[in-house]
C-alpha cells in the first residue's frame, strides 16, 4: 500500500526520550517525588466527582481552572493583574505551543529560536508549515542579545521562542534581556509574538522575577508554564500560559473544542489546590542541583549556571559510550545538544549518588 504521507515526514521517527524502568531515571527533568498520599486522595476525589458528569462535554472554556491558574501564578510570581481571560491551557505546554503556532505561525511565516534549545520547537513549526530558524547561542550557552536583535530584524519572525531557564543549558534570561527582545519584536512589521517558555521557572533562584511581571506593558509577550516539572504532575498533562486577552482570544479560535477533558480539569484543579505539598521538595531539588553542579565542576567538567532542575555538562569524550555505560549501571540521562555535552536531571539524593558513582566508573 502506498500511503500519501507528507513528503517532509518520510523517514522520520516519532520524537520521544527513552522510557525505561531503570533505578535512576534522570533524562526528562521530572520531579522525582510522587505526590504525597493526601494529595493523591484529593485528586482521586475530584476525579471521582467529575466522573459522575462524564455523559456531558466538559466546560470548553475551563473557566474555573483558568481562575485557579491565575491565582497560582499571582502567588508564585507576585503578579496581581492576571484574570482568567489572560490564561490559556492545554494537554501539556506542548499543546499550548502548538496552539501558538496554529494561530501565529503558518506557511510563509517564521519561528525563531536559539540553539541548543528544546527539541520540540522545530516540531511545532514543522507540523504547522511554519519556517524554523534557530540561531546559535554563545559558547557558554547564554543568548547573544545583539545577534538575537539582529536576527529578529532579519528574519521578521511572527514567533520568537526562548526557554528561560533554557533546556538543555539551564541558563536564564534577565528581565532586561526579555525587554530588549520584546522591543525588537515590536519592530517587526505585521507583529511578532515573544514566547518565554518558563517550564522550569519554579526552580529559579529566590528574588528572580518571572517574565510574567512584564505582561501588563507588553501585549505581545506570552509566558508559558507547565505542571510537568516542579509541580510534579507530568502524568497529568497540563501546560498553560499567561498573556494579553487578545492573544488568548486568538488561541481560542484554533483549539479543538473540549480539548481539556473533565478528568484533566478536575485533576489539575485538585493539584493546584495542593501546590505547596506537591512542590514541597523543590528546595531540596535545588540544593541537590547545586551540589551536582559543584561536583561535576570538581571533576573538571564545564557546567553553565543552571536555574532549572538539571545540569548540562561537558566535554564528555564519547558521550554515546558514556550514556550506554551509565545505563548499564541503571542510570538514564540524556544525550542532547552539541557534540560532547550531556544533560542530567536532578533526582533524589540516592539517585544522584548513583549517577556520580556510575559516571566515575564509566569514565575511569
Ligand atoms: C519539559 C518542557 C516543557 C513541558 O512540556 P509539557 O508538555 O508541559 O510536559 C516545555 N518546555 C520545555 C523547554 C521543557 O523542557
XYZ file of C-alpha atoms and ligand atoms in Angstrom:
379
model
C 0.000 0.000 0.000
C 1.214 3.483 -0.758
C 0.351 5.983 1.940
C 0.183 9.616 0.924
C 2.465 10.678 3.775
C 3.577 14.289 3.507
C 6.991 14.111 1.793
C 8.721 16.078 4.560
C 7.586 13.449 7.105
C 9.013 10.482 5.175
C 11.642 8.566 7.098
C 11.091 10.497 10.319
C 10.626 8.733 13.638
C 8.358 9.990 16.409
C 10.069 12.249 18.936
C 10.491 10.995 22.461
C 13.135 10.254 25.046
C 13.524 6.612 26.112
C 11.106 5.460 28.816
C 12.975 2.715 30.618
C 12.288 1.224 34.026
C 15.785 1.746 35.415
C 16.720 2.644 39.005
C 17.594 6.293 38.274
C 15.503 7.943 35.576
C 17.277 11.258 35.094
C 16.512 12.003 31.456
C 13.295 14.057 31.211
C 13.527 16.525 34.114
C 10.592 15.150 36.073
C 10.111 15.803 39.766
C 11.387 12.529 41.299
C 8.929 12.634 44.223
C 5.452 11.066 43.877
C 2.513 13.156 45.084
C 2.014 12.707 48.853
C -0.871 10.362 49.830
C -3.183 13.221 50.932
C -2.818 14.870 47.516
C -3.359 11.542 45.744
C -6.624 11.244 47.708
C -7.675 14.805 46.830
C -7.021 14.224 43.121
C -8.861 10.892 43.221
C -11.858 12.501 44.954
C -12.004 15.302 42.377
C -11.791 12.829 39.503
C -14.473 10.688 41.163
C -16.800 13.658 41.283
C -16.071 14.594 37.668
C -16.740 11.010 36.585
C -20.390 11.362 37.593
C -20.798 14.035 34.909
C -18.903 12.351 32.107
C -22.041 11.980 29.961
C -21.706 15.741 29.318
C -18.946 17.532 27.461
C -16.592 19.410 29.778
C -16.535 23.196 30.177
C -14.922 24.132 26.867
C -13.501 27.329 28.340
C -12.358 25.678 31.603
C -13.148 28.914 33.404
C -12.650 27.588 36.934
C -9.277 26.100 36.046
C -8.177 29.358 34.411
C -9.082 31.265 37.569
C -7.080 28.778 39.653
C -4.096 29.105 37.301
C -4.245 32.910 37.514
C -4.301 32.696 41.311
C -1.416 30.256 41.388
C 0.739 32.380 39.098
C -0.185 35.522 41.048
C 1.077 33.910 44.242
C 4.098 32.178 42.718
C 5.362 35.136 40.698
C 3.986 38.058 42.721
C 1.869 39.336 39.842
C -1.604 40.555 40.794
C -3.087 41.610 37.456
C -3.926 38.241 35.883
C -7.570 37.435 35.139
C -8.979 34.167 33.796
C -9.105 35.808 30.340
C -5.302 36.154 30.495
C -4.835 32.400 30.957
C -4.841 29.522 28.499
C -4.095 25.819 28.968
C -3.652 22.602 27.054
C -2.602 18.997 27.451
C 0.942 19.917 28.403
C 2.635 23.132 27.369
C 3.389 21.203 24.181
C -0.231 21.677 23.121
C -0.229 25.325 24.153
C 2.855 25.834 21.945
C 1.070 24.116 19.081
C -1.895 26.483 19.543
C 0.517 29.428 19.387
C 1.876 28.114 16.093
C -1.582 27.418 14.699
C -2.631 30.980 15.475
C 0.550 32.940 14.768
C 2.669 30.685 12.531
C 1.806 29.044 9.229
C 3.081 28.968 5.645
C 5.404 31.829 4.743
C 5.964 32.688 8.392
C 8.924 32.016 10.651
C 9.542 30.825 14.200
C 12.888 31.961 15.599
C 14.712 30.174 18.445
C 18.258 29.995 19.820
C 20.203 26.711 19.832
C 20.772 24.500 21.605
C 17.258 24.559 22.969
C 14.161 22.412 23.482
C 13.933 19.711 20.804
C 10.160 20.096 20.365
C 10.288 23.645 18.978
C 11.140 22.562 15.402
C 8.302 20.032 15.542
C 5.614 22.625 16.307
C 6.906 24.617 13.351
C 7.017 21.593 11.032
C 3.514 20.490 11.990
C 2.096 23.927 11.196
C 4.099 24.512 7.981
C 5.993 27.331 9.666
C 9.635 28.063 8.697
C 12.029 27.348 11.522
C 15.193 29.349 12.097
C 17.470 28.679 15.061
C 20.423 30.997 15.708
C 23.367 29.747 17.768
C 23.826 30.800 21.369
C 27.255 31.877 22.615
C 29.826 29.228 23.591
C 28.684 29.462 27.221
C 25.055 28.963 26.008
C 23.933 32.440 27.003
C 21.932 34.390 24.479
C 23.925 36.788 22.301
C 21.455 39.674 22.586
C 22.899 41.794 19.762
C 22.773 38.825 17.470
C 19.253 37.976 18.628
C 18.014 41.503 17.956
C 19.689 41.483 14.524
C 18.152 38.059 13.833
C 14.673 39.301 14.663
C 15.149 42.279 12.317
C 16.474 39.998 9.569
C 14.040 37.068 9.736
C 10.938 39.018 10.839
C 9.595 36.009 12.762
C 5.947 36.003 13.803
C 7.028 33.872 16.788
C 10.210 34.127 18.852
C 10.561 31.400 21.473
C 13.135 31.489 24.236
C 13.166 29.000 27.066
C 14.235 30.600 30.334
C 15.758 28.705 32.050
C 16.829 27.155 28.775
C 16.655 23.426 28.171
C 19.261 21.851 27.966
C 21.699 24.510 29.249
C 19.801 25.733 32.345
C 20.754 29.332 31.545
C 18.137 32.006 32.297
C 17.364 35.429 30.824
C 17.215 38.620 32.864
C 14.146 40.860 32.680
C 16.275 43.403 30.809
C 17.127 40.770 28.191
C 13.431 39.998 27.781
C 12.608 43.706 27.437
C 15.246 44.016 24.713
C 13.809 41.034 22.824
C 10.257 42.363 23.246
C 11.316 45.740 21.857
C 12.891 44.033 18.829
C 9.697 42.004 18.270
C 7.613 45.183 18.452
C 9.550 46.470 15.416
C 8.595 43.546 13.187
C 6.095 44.739 10.550
C 2.807 42.892 10.984
C 3.695 41.908 14.534
C 5.728 39.305 16.345
C 4.841 37.337 19.472
C 7.608 36.766 22.040
C 7.156 33.492 23.922
C 9.179 32.958 27.099
C 8.993 29.277 27.973
C 9.190 29.154 31.767
C 8.704 25.382 32.125
C 11.345 25.396 34.879
C 10.542 28.762 36.464
C 9.747 27.383 39.920
C 13.362 26.256 40.261
C 14.773 29.751 39.739
C 16.762 31.385 42.489
C 14.792 33.398 45.024
C 14.213 37.027 44.127
C 14.490 36.416 40.365
C 11.299 37.818 38.799
C 9.236 35.909 36.247
C 8.754 37.282 32.736
C 5.076 37.416 33.744
C 5.810 40.661 35.592
C 6.288 42.332 32.171
C 2.886 41.294 30.805
C 0.909 44.491 31.547
C 3.170 46.681 29.411
C 3.940 44.002 26.784
C 0.781 42.786 24.993
C 2.777 40.666 22.517
C 4.517 38.729 25.326
C 3.464 35.181 26.217
C 4.766 33.321 29.270
C 4.279 29.559 29.151
C 4.380 27.295 32.180
C 3.714 23.655 32.925
C 2.642 21.422 35.782
C 5.016 18.750 34.442
C 8.238 19.766 36.181
C 8.465 21.420 39.643
C 4.767 20.758 40.151
C 5.314 17.022 39.973
C 2.351 16.378 37.666
C 3.944 15.303 34.380
C 1.415 12.475 34.133
C -1.499 14.896 34.480
C -0.638 16.697 31.200
C -1.407 20.291 31.992
C 0.525 23.187 30.492
C -0.613 26.792 30.447
C 0.276 30.338 29.560
C -0.362 33.895 30.630
C -0.756 36.605 28.014
C -2.887 39.540 26.943
C -6.573 38.925 26.362
C -6.066 39.410 22.585
C -3.509 36.583 22.448
C -5.779 34.238 24.402
C -8.733 35.063 22.134
C -6.616 34.150 19.111
C -5.749 30.784 20.654
C -9.404 30.062 21.331
C -10.038 30.166 17.585
C -7.633 27.318 16.794
C -8.155 24.983 19.749
C -10.206 21.866 19.193
C -13.457 22.043 21.145
C -13.296 20.327 24.554
C -9.545 19.766 24.275
C -9.215 19.620 28.068
C -11.173 16.669 29.411
C -13.285 16.945 32.550
C -10.851 14.485 34.168
C -7.856 16.666 33.305
C -9.579 19.801 34.580
C -10.590 18.134 37.836
C -7.145 16.628 38.465
C -5.354 19.891 37.659
C -7.629 21.925 39.937
C -7.132 19.500 42.822
C -3.370 19.604 42.268
C -3.358 23.420 42.159
C -5.220 23.496 45.469
C -2.324 21.479 46.914
C 0.538 23.160 45.100
C 2.683 23.665 48.166
C 2.526 19.987 49.159
C 3.301 18.956 45.580
C 6.271 21.315 45.457
C 7.467 20.582 48.990
C 10.759 19.189 47.719
C 11.642 21.968 45.287
C 14.141 23.445 47.778
C 15.680 20.025 48.217
C 15.940 19.572 44.444
C 17.576 22.993 44.132
C 20.137 22.104 46.804
C 20.799 18.749 45.139
C 21.215 20.583 41.812
C 23.788 22.970 43.258
C 25.692 20.034 44.780
C 25.595 18.212 41.444
C 26.957 21.265 39.612
C 29.757 21.699 42.192
C 30.650 18.038 41.946
C 30.716 17.997 38.141
C 32.918 21.098 38.091
C 35.241 19.493 40.619
C 35.601 16.586 38.173
C 36.780 19.065 35.545
C 33.569 19.441 33.543
C 32.240 22.777 32.402
C 28.696 23.348 33.692
C 26.772 26.522 32.862
C 24.998 28.135 35.842
C 21.588 26.497 35.972
C 18.265 27.822 37.266
C 16.483 24.577 36.408
C 16.318 21.031 37.811
C 19.066 19.704 35.574
C 22.731 20.265 34.832
C 24.371 20.381 31.419
C 27.963 19.219 31.376
C 30.830 18.705 29.001
C 33.134 17.981 27.389
C 32.421 14.239 27.526
C 34.747 12.303 25.226
C 32.476 9.632 23.774
C 29.061 10.639 25.029
C 27.204 7.729 23.466
C 29.548 5.315 25.216
C 29.097 7.197 28.491
C 25.327 7.148 28.023
C 25.356 3.375 27.495
C 27.795 2.809 30.342
C 25.570 4.759 32.740
C 22.563 2.812 31.549
C 24.320 -0.447 32.430
C 24.584 0.987 35.959
C 20.841 1.726 35.983
C 21.262 5.453 35.344
C 19.417 7.026 32.411
C 20.484 10.546 31.379
C 20.257 12.491 28.116
C 22.435 12.984 25.073
C 21.307 16.346 23.711
C 22.755 19.414 22.039
C 26.248 19.881 20.618
C 28.773 17.034 20.470
C 30.404 16.355 23.846
C 27.571 17.623 26.037
C 25.124 15.693 28.220
C 22.262 16.638 30.488
C 21.400 15.051 33.813
C 18.100 15.745 35.595
C 18.240 16.248 39.328
C 16.676 13.327 41.151
C 16.698 12.258 44.775
C 19.918 12.240 46.810
C 20.094 8.484 46.287
C 19.697 8.764 42.532
C 22.353 11.471 42.318
C 24.779 9.328 44.307
C 24.133 6.526 41.800
C 24.814 8.967 38.970
C 28.093 10.193 40.480
C 29.367 6.698 41.199
C 28.380 5.413 37.788
C 29.936 8.373 35.972
C 33.214 7.860 37.835
C 33.271 4.186 36.912
C 32.283 4.713 33.281
C 34.833 7.465 32.670
C 37.647 5.883 34.735
C 9.609 19.786 29.746
C 9.479 21.042 28.985
C 8.222 21.540 28.697
C 6.995 20.873 29.245
O 6.244 20.173 28.367
P 4.828 19.620 28.834
O 4.171 19.369 27.546
O 4.153 20.703 29.626
O 5.065 18.413 29.654
C 8.134 22.736 27.990
N 9.232 23.401 27.618
C 10.457 22.956 27.900
C 11.650 23.746 27.497
C 10.611 21.751 28.578
O 11.833 21.286 28.836
